[in-house]
Structures are given as structure tokens and as C-alpha cells.
Amino acid sequence: MNTQILRWREGTARRRVAAMPSGTKTAISIVGCGQMGSALARALSGKGTRLFLTSRVRRSAAQLARQVQGAVAGPLEWAVANGDVVILATPVDATCEEIAPRLQGLVNDKVLIDVSNPGLVDNRGRPDVSAAERIAQAMPGGYVVKALNCVAAKRLGELSSGHERLTIPVAGDDMWAKACVADLVHRIGFDTADAGALSSSRWIEGLSWLLLQIENSADADETVRLPLLRVAAAEAGAAQGGMS
């Protein structure tokens, strides 16, 4: 995308947030109330956010809203219009083909977090295009950021409250949008690492498949983890020296 356009959009988004009254909570829209959407709603509850929930099966969003403090449920367009940040917790095909056409104009200048883990057939013969890049093409008005797909929904709460703060890779083309996502991820108990441009999201999605393969290959009574941990530069250098 043209650099001047990116700078204009970034400035517009910054002014929009700067104009919010002091003390205003961040409004988070969660699209999709399956396992991951539900886990994120629970993790974000009480973390300085207002939650707007929506789902293709509307009763799922309504049921979740009754269980999560500070959350309300409603139609797709309403929920997205009310959010400053939109978490897309739906399969990539549904996001691009069903949801995106209904949100044209509503996602302009919003941060869109893609947490999907596409299946091997989801990219339809386009292995060089990630799910996040497909979503960016389908929703050109928003700032798409890839994050949180490497954490299993069923263990999100457990990992975020552990003794070691795990590091979540974050990829996107807009630095301000990635900073917004980093702030949100920190609220729920993780660190972040900048993985570069949105094109890097294909590697993040590949990492999630590796983690799944390792977990499926583990003994039934064991859990295998491959967390990313931030270490001091000196410690990292020593480790590299030991492998030479």
C-alpha cells in the first residue's frame, strides 16, 4: 500500500483515539463466540474493556454475554460499529465471504485482530497467502493484525496466569495497530514480540500447526508446550554459543 496512504490512515486513527474522553474504556468487539471467542471474552472481562459480542448463531453470543461481566450481545453490524478493536474469531472463509461484505465502511480505521488458524484447504491452493492477508484484502479499510492464534482456547486462562509470561508473536503492516494489539495482549497476561509485516503471519499460522502436531503426538497423560519466552540478550548469546 502507498506509504502516504498508510501515514494518512495512521494519523486518522490516532486522532480518533486521542479524541476519546479521558478514562474511557477500550471497546472490544468479538465476532464469533466459539471456543476462542468465548475464551477471549472471559480473559478480557474486567480488564478495562467494554465487550460487544456477536455470532453467526445469535443465541451463542447472547448466552456468553450472560456469563461474562460487562458484555452485551447483538447483531454483527451493531457490535462492530461499537468497537474500537474488532477480534475476528471466525473461520477465515466465513470472515472473507460472509462477514466482510456486511462490514464495508464499518471497519474503516479500526484495528482488526485475526486469531484464526486456517485449515490446509482454507487458502484454496494459495499457500503463499495467509489467512490474515486474505482478511486484509477483504476488509481494506481496517488495520489487520495477526495475533493470539498460537494459544489454544482451552488453555488461554491457564497460560495467561502462569508464572512465566509467554510471548505472543504479532504481525501487521501498521505500527500503531500493533501497539494497540500489544496493549490488549498485555492486559490478559502475555508479552508480545513484533513479527514484522502482515506477510509474516503465514509463519505464525505455520507455528500453530506445528504446536498442534506436537500436542497430538504427545502421550495422552502429558501436555507438550513450545512457548516463546523473552530472554535477556546476554542469556540468548550464551545459548547460541553452546549450540555452535
PDB file of C-alpha atoms in Angstrom:
ATOM      1  CA  MET A   1       0.000   0.000   0.000  1.00  0.00           C
ATOM      2  CA  ASN A   2       1.193   3.546  -0.747  1.00  0.00           C
ATOM      3  CA  THR A   3       3.231   4.985   2.144  1.00  0.00           C
ATOM      4  CA  GLN A   4       1.343   8.288   2.089  1.00  0.00           C
ATOM      5  CA  ILE A   5      -1.982   6.465   2.395  1.00  0.00           C
ATOM      6  CA  LEU A   6      -0.666   4.435   5.352  1.00  0.00           C
ATOM      7  CA  ARG A   7       0.501   7.601   7.109  1.00  0.00           C
ATOM      8  CA  TRP A   8      -2.839   9.315   6.490  1.00  0.00           C
ATOM      9  CA  ARG A   9      -4.773   6.340   7.872  1.00  0.00           C
ATOM     10  CA  GLU A  10      -2.495   6.083  10.894  1.00  0.00           C
ATOM     11  CA  GLY A  11      -2.942   9.788  11.640  1.00  0.00           C
ATOM     12  CA  THR A  12      -6.718   9.476  11.309  1.00  0.00           C
ATOM     13  CA  ALA A  13      -6.818   6.534  13.712  1.00  0.00           C
ATOM     14  CA  ARG A  14      -4.573   8.299  16.232  1.00  0.00           C
ATOM     15  CA  ARG A  15      -6.791  11.390  16.201  1.00  0.00           C
ATOM     16  CA  ARG A  16      -9.855   9.203  16.671  1.00  0.00           C
ATOM     17  CA  VAL A  17      -8.420   7.583  19.804  1.00  0.00           C
ATOM     18  CA  ALA A  18      -6.986  10.862  21.117  1.00  0.00           C
ATOM     19  CA  ALA A  19     -10.464  12.398  20.917  1.00  0.00           C
ATOM     20  CA  MET A  20     -11.907   9.800  23.285  1.00  0.00           C
ATOM     21  CA  PRO A  21     -12.745  11.205  26.740  1.00  0.00           C
ATOM     22  CA  SER A  22     -10.162  10.561  29.444  1.00  0.00           C
ATOM     23  CA  GLY A  23     -10.833   7.312  31.295  1.00  0.00           C
ATOM     24  CA  THR A  24     -12.940   5.815  28.530  1.00  0.00           C
ATOM     25  CA  LYS A  25     -12.644   2.036  28.410  1.00  0.00           C
ATOM     26  CA  THR A  26     -11.480   0.383  25.230  1.00  0.00           C
ATOM     27  CA  ALA A  27     -14.450  -1.088  23.375  1.00  0.00           C
ATOM     28  CA  ILE A  28     -13.743  -4.572  22.035  1.00  0.00           C
ATOM     29  CA  SER A  29     -15.998  -6.278  19.512  1.00  0.00           C
ATOM     30  CA  ILE A  30     -15.684 -10.064  19.337  1.00  0.00           C
ATOM     31  CA  VAL A  31     -17.047 -11.636  16.160  1.00  0.00           C
ATOM     32  CA  GLY A  32     -17.566 -15.341  16.762  1.00  0.00           C
ATOM     33  CA  CYS A  33     -18.412 -16.891  20.125  1.00  0.00           C
ATOM     34  CA  GLY A  34     -16.976 -20.356  19.673  1.00  0.00           C
ATOM     35  CA  GLN A  35     -14.159 -21.698  21.834  1.00  0.00           C
ATOM     36  CA  MET A  36     -11.616 -18.949  21.085  1.00  0.00           C
ATOM     37  CA  GLY A  37     -14.069 -16.055  21.058  1.00  0.00           C
ATOM     38  CA  SER A  38     -15.537 -17.221  24.361  1.00  0.00           C
ATOM     39  CA  ALA A  39     -12.108 -17.698  25.942  1.00  0.00           C
ATOM     40  CA  LEU A  40     -11.016 -14.202  24.907  1.00  0.00           C
ATOM     41  CA  ALA A  41     -14.246 -12.654  26.190  1.00  0.00           C
ATOM     42  CA  ARG A  42     -13.670 -14.231  29.596  1.00  0.00           C
ATOM     43  CA  ALA A  43      -9.988 -13.239  29.603  1.00  0.00           C
ATOM     44  CA  LEU A  44     -10.802  -9.605  28.744  1.00  0.00           C
ATOM     45  CA  SER A  45     -13.659  -9.252  31.220  1.00  0.00           C
ATOM     46  CA  GLY A  46     -12.754  -6.664  33.849  1.00  0.00           C
ATOM     47  CA  LYS A  47      -9.534  -5.684  32.075  1.00  0.00           C
ATOM     48  CA  GLY A  48     -10.551  -2.110  31.276  1.00  0.00           C
ATOM     49  CA  THR A  49     -12.664  -3.068  28.311  1.00  0.00           C
ATOM     50  CA  ARG A  50     -16.265  -2.946  27.151  1.00  0.00           C
ATOM     51  CA  LEU A  51     -17.240  -6.080  25.254  1.00  0.00           C
ATOM     52  CA  PHE A  52     -19.663  -6.278  22.309  1.00  0.00           C
ATOM     53  CA  LEU A  53     -20.323  -9.857  21.261  1.00  0.00           C
ATOM     54  CA  THR A  54     -21.810 -11.221  18.071  1.00  0.00           C
ATOM     55  CA  SER A  55     -22.018 -14.613  16.444  1.00  0.00           C
ATOM     56  CA  ARG A  56     -23.410 -16.240  13.348  1.00  0.00           C
ATOM     57  CA  VAL A  57     -25.543 -18.258  15.780  1.00  0.00           C
ATOM     58  CA  ARG A  58     -27.020 -15.330  17.706  1.00  0.00           C
ATOM     59  CA  ARG A  59     -28.040 -17.334  20.758  1.00  0.00           C
ATOM     60  CA  SER A  60     -24.364 -18.244  21.323  1.00  0.00           C
ATOM     61  CA  ALA A  61     -23.442 -14.576  21.754  1.00  0.00           C
ATOM     62  CA  ALA A  62     -26.440 -13.924  23.999  1.00  0.00           C
ATOM     63  CA  GLN A  63     -25.612 -16.900  26.206  1.00  0.00           C
ATOM     64  CA  LEU A  64     -21.960 -15.849  26.513  1.00  0.00           C
ATOM     65  CA  ALA A  65     -22.928 -12.257  27.342  1.00  0.00           C
ATOM     66  CA  ARG A  66     -24.955 -13.527  30.292  1.00  0.00           C
ATOM     67  CA  GLN A  67     -21.852 -15.299  31.611  1.00  0.00           C
ATOM     68  CA  VAL A  68     -19.287 -12.509  31.108  1.00  0.00           C
ATOM     69  CA  GLN A  69     -19.407  -9.368  33.212  1.00  0.00           C
ATOM     70  CA  GLY A  70     -19.702  -6.173  31.198  1.00  0.00           C
ATOM     71  CA  ALA A  71     -20.518  -7.918  27.918  1.00  0.00           C
ATOM     72  CA  VAL A  72     -23.508  -7.294  25.687  1.00  0.00           C
ATOM     73  CA  ALA A  73     -24.611  -9.180  22.577  1.00  0.00           C
ATOM     74  CA  GLY A  74     -26.234  -8.035  19.374  1.00  0.00           C
ATOM     75  CA  PRO A  75     -26.240  -8.185  15.564  1.00  0.00           C
ATOM     76  CA  LEU A  76     -22.968  -8.186  13.619  1.00  0.00           C
ATOM     77  CA  GLU A  77     -23.140  -4.650  12.246  1.00  0.00           C
ATOM     78  CA  TRP A  78     -24.139  -3.182  15.616  1.00  0.00           C
ATOM     79  CA  ALA A  79     -21.398  -4.969  17.540  1.00  0.00           C
ATOM     80  CA  VAL A  80     -18.637  -3.996  15.092  1.00  0.00           C
ATOM     81  CA  ALA A  81     -19.795  -0.380  14.868  1.00  0.00           C
ATOM     82  CA  ASN A  82     -19.455  -0.058  18.652  1.00  0.00           C
ATOM     83  CA  GLY A  83     -15.934  -1.462  18.902  1.00  0.00           C
ATOM     84  CA  ASP A  84     -12.605   0.350  18.715  1.00  0.00           C
ATOM     85  CA  VAL A  85     -10.862  -3.007  18.232  1.00  0.00           C
ATOM     86  CA  VAL A  86     -12.512  -5.965  16.473  1.00  0.00           C
ATOM     87  CA  ILE A  87     -11.439  -9.542  17.208  1.00  0.00           C
ATOM     88  CA  LEU A  88     -12.275 -11.855  14.307  1.00  0.00           C
ATOM     89  CA  ALA A  89     -12.681 -15.296  15.882  1.00  0.00           C
ATOM     90  CA  THR A  90     -14.391 -16.916  12.913  1.00  0.00           C
ATOM     91  CA  PRO A  91     -13.100 -19.306  10.217  1.00  0.00           C
ATOM     92  CA  VAL A  92     -11.243 -17.405   7.502  1.00  0.00           C
ATOM     93  CA  ASP A  93     -13.641 -18.440   4.721  1.00  0.00           C
ATOM     94  CA  ALA A  94     -16.636 -17.222   6.727  1.00  0.00           C
ATOM     95  CA  THR A  95     -14.808 -13.996   7.593  1.00  0.00           C
ATOM     96  CA  CYS A  96     -13.952 -13.193   3.977  1.00  0.00           C
ATOM     97  CA  GLU A  97     -17.057 -14.445   2.216  1.00  0.00           C
ATOM     98  CA  GLU A  98     -19.922 -13.918   4.687  1.00  0.00           C
ATOM     99  CA  ILE A  99     -18.830 -11.295   7.204  1.00  0.00           C
ATOM    100  CA  ALA A 100     -16.631  -8.885   5.236  1.00  0.00           C
ATOM    101  CA  PRO A 101     -19.330  -7.921   2.673  1.00  0.00           C
ATOM    102  CA  ARG A 102     -21.628  -6.869   5.534  1.00  0.00           C
ATOM    103  CA  LEU A 103     -18.992  -4.683   7.177  1.00  0.00           C
ATOM    104  CA  GLN A 104     -17.884  -2.463   4.287  1.00  0.00           C
ATOM    105  CA  GLY A 105     -17.405   1.013   5.746  1.00  0.00           C
ATOM    106  CA  LEU A 106     -17.924  -0.149   9.341  1.00  0.00           C
ATOM    107  CA  VAL A 107     -14.318  -1.310   9.831  1.00  0.00           C
ATOM    108  CA  ASN A 108     -12.602   1.787   8.446  1.00  0.00           C
ATOM    109  CA  ASP A 109      -9.735   2.864  10.733  1.00  0.00           C
ATOM    110  CA  LYS A 110     -10.464   0.040  13.187  1.00  0.00           C
ATOM    111  CA  VAL A 111      -7.898  -2.455  14.441  1.00  0.00           C
ATOM    112  CA  LEU A 112      -8.894  -5.964  13.285  1.00  0.00           C
ATOM    113  CA  ILE A 113      -7.283  -8.881  15.113  1.00  0.00           C
ATOM    114  CA  ASP A 114      -7.247 -12.166  13.200  1.00  0.00           C
ATOM    115  CA  VAL A 115      -6.956 -15.107  15.613  1.00  0.00           C
ATOM    116  CA  SER A 116      -7.865 -17.804  13.078  1.00  0.00           C
ATOM    117  CA  ASN A 117      -5.946 -20.970  12.371  1.00  0.00           C
ATOM    118  CA  PRO A 118      -6.845 -21.867   8.778  1.00  0.00           C
ATOM    119  CA  GLY A 119      -7.061 -25.491   7.745  1.00  0.00           C
ATOM    120  CA  LEU A 120      -4.931 -26.857   4.948  1.00  0.00           C
ATOM    121  CA  VAL A 121      -7.743 -26.336   2.413  1.00  0.00           C
ATOM    122  CA  ASP A 122      -8.844 -22.892   3.568  1.00  0.00           C
ATOM    123  CA  ASN A 123      -6.487 -20.981   1.289  1.00  0.00           C
ATOM    124  CA  ARG A 124      -7.735 -22.895  -1.750  1.00  0.00           C
ATOM    125  CA  GLY A 125      -4.429 -23.575  -3.418  1.00  0.00           C
ATOM    126  CA  ARG A 126      -2.785 -20.312  -2.314  1.00  0.00           C
ATOM    127  CA  PRO A 127      -0.128 -21.449   0.187  1.00  0.00           C
ATOM    128  CA  ASP A 128       1.758 -18.155  -0.131  1.00  0.00           C
ATOM    129  CA  VAL A 129      -1.201 -16.122   1.160  1.00  0.00           C
ATOM    130  CA  SER A 130      -2.010 -16.257   4.867  1.00  0.00           C
ATOM    131  CA  ALA A 131      -5.469 -16.078   6.372  1.00  0.00           C
ATOM    132  CA  ALA A 132      -4.625 -12.628   7.747  1.00  0.00           C
ATOM    133  CA  GLU A 133      -3.628 -11.375   4.285  1.00  0.00           C
ATOM    134  CA  ARG A 134      -6.883 -12.676   2.826  1.00  0.00           C
ATOM    135  CA  ILE A 135      -8.819 -10.805   5.504  1.00  0.00           C
ATOM    136  CA  ALA A 136      -6.856  -7.616   4.802  1.00  0.00           C
ATOM    137  CA  GLN A 137      -7.833  -7.905   1.140  1.00  0.00           C
ATOM    138  CA  ALA A 138     -11.485  -8.456   2.072  1.00  0.00           C
ATOM    139  CA  MET A 139     -11.552  -5.567   4.575  1.00  0.00           C
ATOM    140  CA  PRO A 140      -9.225  -2.931   3.076  1.00  0.00           C
ATOM    141  CA  GLY A 141     -10.446  -0.145   5.363  1.00  0.00           C
ATOM    142  CA  GLY A 142      -9.178  -1.735   8.585  1.00  0.00           C
ATOM    143  CA  TYR A 143      -5.777  -2.406  10.130  1.00  0.00           C
ATOM    144  CA  VAL A 144      -5.414  -6.206  10.218  1.00  0.00           C
ATOM    145  CA  VAL A 145      -3.082  -7.691  12.833  1.00  0.00           C
ATOM    146  CA  LYS A 146      -2.334 -11.389  13.337  1.00  0.00           C
ATOM    147  CA  ALA A 147      -2.119 -12.418  16.985  1.00  0.00           C
ATOM    148  CA  LEU A 148      -3.158 -14.974  19.622  1.00  0.00           C
ATOM    149  CA  ASN A 149      -3.704 -17.857  17.197  1.00  0.00           C
ATOM    150  CA  CYS A 150      -0.824 -19.812  18.761  1.00  0.00           C
ATOM    151  CA  VAL A 151      -2.632 -20.170  22.096  1.00  0.00           C
ATOM    152  CA  ALA A 152      -5.192 -22.957  22.448  1.00  0.00           C
ATOM    153  CA  ALA A 153      -8.565 -21.626  23.567  1.00  0.00           C
ATOM    154  CA  LYS A 154      -8.948 -24.287  26.243  1.00  0.00           C
ATOM    155  CA  ARG A 155      -5.641 -23.249  27.870  1.00  0.00           C
ATOM    156  CA  LEU A 156      -5.804 -19.473  27.380  1.00  0.00           C
ATOM    157  CA  GLY A 157      -6.699 -18.716  31.000  1.00  0.00           C
ATOM    158  CA  GLU A 158      -4.195 -21.212  32.382  1.00  0.00           C
ATOM    159  CA  LEU A 159      -1.285 -19.893  30.312  1.00  0.00           C
ATOM    160  CA  SER A 160      -2.053 -16.206  30.865  1.00  0.00           C
ATOM    161  CA  SER A 161      -1.998 -16.664  34.655  1.00  0.00           C
ATOM    162  CA  GLY A 162       1.149 -18.818  34.769  1.00  0.00           C
ATOM    163  CA  HIS A 163       4.410 -17.939  36.497  1.00  0.00           C
ATOM    164  CA  GLU A 164       6.190 -17.283  33.189  1.00  0.00           C
ATOM    165  CA  ARG A 165       4.735 -14.675  30.835  1.00  0.00           C
ATOM    166  CA  LEU A 166       4.578 -16.305  27.436  1.00  0.00           C
ATOM    167  CA  THR A 167       5.309 -14.205  24.370  1.00  0.00           C
ATOM    168  CA  ILE A 168       2.773 -13.874  21.563  1.00  0.00           C
ATOM    169  CA  PRO A 169       4.055 -13.059  18.045  1.00  0.00           C
ATOM    170  CA  VAL A 170       2.217 -10.139  16.439  1.00  0.00           C
ATOM    171  CA  ALA A 171       2.316  -9.328  12.712  1.00  0.00           C
ATOM    172  CA  GLY A 172       0.858  -6.354  10.851  1.00  0.00           C
ATOM    173  CA  ASP A 173       1.654  -3.547   8.438  1.00  0.00           C
ATOM    174  CA  ASP A 174       0.737  -0.687  10.779  1.00  0.00           C
ATOM    175  CA  MET A 175       2.878   0.047  13.861  1.00  0.00           C
ATOM    176  CA  TRP A 176       0.101   1.878  15.709  1.00  0.00           C
ATOM    177  CA  ALA A 177      -2.316  -1.022  15.216  1.00  0.00           C
ATOM    178  CA  LYS A 178       0.287  -3.488  16.503  1.00  0.00           C
ATOM    179  CA  ALA A 179       0.824  -1.280  19.555  1.00  0.00           C
ATOM    180  CA  CYS A 180      -2.925  -1.375  20.251  1.00  0.00           C
ATOM    181  CA  VAL A 181      -2.921  -5.156  19.986  1.00  0.00           C
ATOM    182  CA  ALA A 182       0.144  -5.421  22.220  1.00  0.00           C
ATOM    183  CA  ASP A 183      -1.637  -3.389  24.900  1.00  0.00           C
ATOM    184  CA  LEU A 184      -4.657  -5.700  24.721  1.00  0.00           C
ATOM    185  CA  VAL A 185      -2.484  -8.840  24.847  1.00  0.00           C
ATOM    186  CA  HIS A 186      -0.582  -7.487  27.853  1.00  0.00           C
ATOM    187  CA  ARG A 187      -3.873  -6.936  29.686  1.00  0.00           C
ATOM    188  CA  ILE A 188      -4.667 -10.629  29.560  1.00  0.00           C
ATOM    189  CA  GLY A 189      -1.254 -11.683  30.831  1.00  0.00           C
ATOM    190  CA  PHE A 190       1.058 -12.219  27.849  1.00  0.00           C
ATOM    191  CA  ASP A 191       4.072 -10.438  26.386  1.00  0.00           C
ATOM    192  CA  THR A 192       4.350  -9.717  22.665  1.00  0.00           C
ATOM    193  CA  ALA A 193       7.065  -9.876  20.028  1.00  0.00           C
ATOM    194  CA  ASP A 194       6.868  -7.863  16.805  1.00  0.00           C
ATOM    195  CA  ALA A 195       6.976 -10.440  13.996  1.00  0.00           C
ATOM    196  CA  GLY A 196       7.114  -7.820  11.266  1.00  0.00           C
ATOM    197  CA  ALA A 197       4.773  -7.158   8.356  1.00  0.00           C
ATOM    198  CA  LEU A 198       1.440  -8.890   7.831  1.00  0.00           C
ATOM    199  CA  SER A 199       3.107 -11.192   5.298  1.00  0.00           C
ATOM    200  CA  SER A 200       4.894 -12.796   8.265  1.00  0.00           C
ATOM    201  CA  SER A 201       1.539 -14.064   9.501  1.00  0.00           C
ATOM    202  CA  ARG A 202       1.930 -17.145   7.269  1.00  0.00           C
ATOM    203  CA  TRP A 203       4.839 -18.214   9.506  1.00  0.00           C
ATOM    204  CA  ILE A 204       2.827 -17.547  12.666  1.00  0.00           C
ATOM    205  CA  GLU A 205      -0.003 -19.670  11.279  1.00  0.00           C
ATOM    206  CA  GLY A 206       2.517 -22.402  10.456  1.00  0.00           C
ATOM    207  CA  LEU A 207       3.798 -22.295  14.041  1.00  0.00           C
ATOM    208  CA  SER A 208       0.314 -23.019  15.341  1.00  0.00           C
ATOM    209  CA  TRP A 209       0.132 -26.115  13.135  1.00  0.00           C
ATOM    210  CA  LEU A 210       3.491 -27.278  14.490  1.00  0.00           C
ATOM    211  CA  LEU A 211       2.287 -26.838  18.082  1.00  0.00           C
ATOM    212  CA  LEU A 212      -0.894 -28.777  17.285  1.00  0.00           C
ATOM    213  CA  GLN A 213       1.098 -31.609  15.715  1.00  0.00           C
ATOM    214  CA  ILE A 214       3.387 -31.851  18.751  1.00  0.00           C
ATOM    215  CA  GLU A 215       0.433 -31.853  21.142  1.00  0.00           C
ATOM    216  CA  ASN A 216      -1.409 -34.524  19.149  1.00  0.00           C
ATOM    217  CA  SER A 217       1.724 -36.684  19.135  1.00  0.00           C
ATOM    218  CA  ALA A 218       2.220 -36.462  22.911  1.00  0.00           C
ATOM    219  CA  ASP A 219       1.235 -39.215  25.319  1.00  0.00           C
ATOM    220  CA  ALA A 220      -2.364 -38.987  26.468  1.00  0.00           C
ATOM    221  CA  ASP A 221      -1.339 -38.176  30.042  1.00  0.00           C
ATOM    222  CA  GLU A 222       1.192 -35.487  29.061  1.00  0.00           C
ATOM    223  CA  THR A 223       0.972 -31.957  27.707  1.00  0.00           C
ATOM    224  CA  VAL A 224       3.781 -30.734  25.467  1.00  0.00           C
ATOM    225  CA  ARG A 225       4.291 -26.993  25.160  1.00  0.00           C
ATOM    226  CA  LEU A 226       6.555 -24.955  22.951  1.00  0.00           C
ATOM    227  CA  PRO A 227       6.178 -21.472  24.433  1.00  0.00           C
ATOM    228  CA  LEU A 228       8.025 -18.375  23.280  1.00  0.00           C
ATOM    229  CA  LEU A 229       9.854 -16.781  26.179  1.00  0.00           C
ATOM    230  CA  ARG A 230      11.643 -13.426  26.173  1.00  0.00           C
ATOM    231  CA  VAL A 231      15.215 -13.720  27.476  1.00  0.00           C
ATOM    232  CA  ALA A 232      17.986 -11.214  28.070  1.00  0.00           C
ATOM    233  CA  ALA A 233      20.402 -10.635  25.192  1.00  0.00           C
ATOM    234  CA  ALA A 234      23.354 -11.989  27.173  1.00  0.00           C
ATOM    235  CA  GLU A 235      21.453 -15.174  28.023  1.00  0.00           C
ATOM    236  CA  ALA A 236      20.419 -15.635  24.392  1.00  0.00           C
ATOM    237  CA  GLY A 237      24.023 -15.176  23.234  1.00  0.00           C
ATOM    238  CA  ALA A 238      25.251 -17.777  25.705  1.00  0.00           C
ATOM    239  CA  ALA A 239      22.654 -20.251  24.468  1.00  0.00           C
ATOM    240  CA  GLN A 240      23.698 -19.724  20.864  1.00  0.00           C
ATOM    241  CA  GLY A 241      27.335 -20.198  21.795  1.00  0.00           C
ATOM    242  CA  GLY A 242      26.512 -23.505  23.403  1.00  0.00           C
ATOM    243  CA  MET A 243      24.952 -24.780  20.167  1.00  0.00           C
ATOM    244  CA  SER A 244      27.951 -23.931  17.982  1.00  0.00           C
TER     245      SER A 244
END
